[in-house]
Amino acid sequence: MKMHNPPHPGEVLKELCIEPLNLTVTEAAKALGVSRKTLSAILNGRAGISPEMAIRLGKAFDTSAESWLNQQMQYDLWQAEQVVGNIEVKRLSAA
Amino acid sequence: MKMHNPPHPGEVLKELCIEPLNLTVTEAAKALGVSRKTLSAILNGRAGISPEMAIRLGKAFDTSAESWLNQQMQYDLWQAEQVVGNIEVKRLSAA
DNA sequence: GCAACTAGTAACGTTATGGGTTACATTTAG
DNA sequence: CTAAATGTAACCCATAACGTTACTAGTTGC
């Protein structure tokens, strides 16, 4: 049922990109062209990765923007399901 | 280089779900548990598909919420690239 | 003609979120 | 001690999803 809590993309960013390269948050933020606050918020799970941010990450770390947005999507979806997973919706498929 | 303009998920919703079942916007909105305005905005490309909406669509049409969010992601990413695709970002990958 | 249904949308409000700057407290390196 | 780095609070701005109400148009049936 794929019920595992997806990690926040910020964690992944930190562990797979920032730390391995020994980058400081300040440096990375400058390189990415965003404020230190913005990057910090992402790294600490207090903000999501926007499409624009995904593009920046893709360019900076030579990865695909999609991969970042995909992680964010998985995370957002899981969060939404925790909150609103029980809503009642009428089945329209088998009309 | 995959440079095609992704369709707005609302178009797909309309063509693949609403129209084939001969559903009115009013009916579908009621079944989904959202306002007519909200559905209308999505169908006409003036609003995106939120995680919550993706869950509703998944339940109503017996599809995966991921597929809807994925389409939205592709669309958002393409839009963002059109606007902010030329930003300069320092390469941090080959540190 | 007229009533009923449908659809788009403008106007208004609420809540959430990304992003920016400034400033403060804390920790760590020299 | 001093300087750098980090987290974060306070404040501002813009965008966006969602809701209700209400107006404007089409369409359909009587």
Short mmCIF file of C-alpha atoms (C1' of nucleotides) in Angstrom, two decimals, chain B residues 33-38 47-48 50, chain D residues 16-24:
data_model
loop_
_atom_site.label_atom_id
_atom_site.label_comp_id
_atom_site.label_asym_id
_atom_site.label_seq_id
_atom_site.Cartn_x
_atom_site.Cartn_y
_atom_site.Cartn_z
CA GLY B 33 -17.33 17.99 -2.95
CA VAL B 34 -16.05 21.30 -4.30
CA SER B 35 -17.79 24.41 -5.54
CA ARG B 36 -18.81 24.76 -9.15
CA LYS B 37 -16.47 27.69 -9.39
CA THR B 38 -13.50 25.64 -8.31
CA ALA B 47 -6.44 27.02 -11.56
CA GLY B 48 -4.13 24.13 -10.98
CA SER B 50 -3.94 20.86 -5.75
"C1'" DA D 16 -3.15 30.75 -5.32
"C1'" DA D 17 -6.85 27.54 -3.71
"C1'" DC D 18 -11.46 27.56 -1.95
"C1'" DG D 19 -15.97 29.41 -0.61
"C1'" DT D 20 -20.38 32.27 -1.28
"C1'" DT D 21 -23.21 35.38 -3.81
"C1'" DA D 22 -24.78 37.25 -7.92
"C1'" DC D 23 -24.79 38.64 -12.64
"C1'" DT D 24 -24.75 37.40 -17.63
#
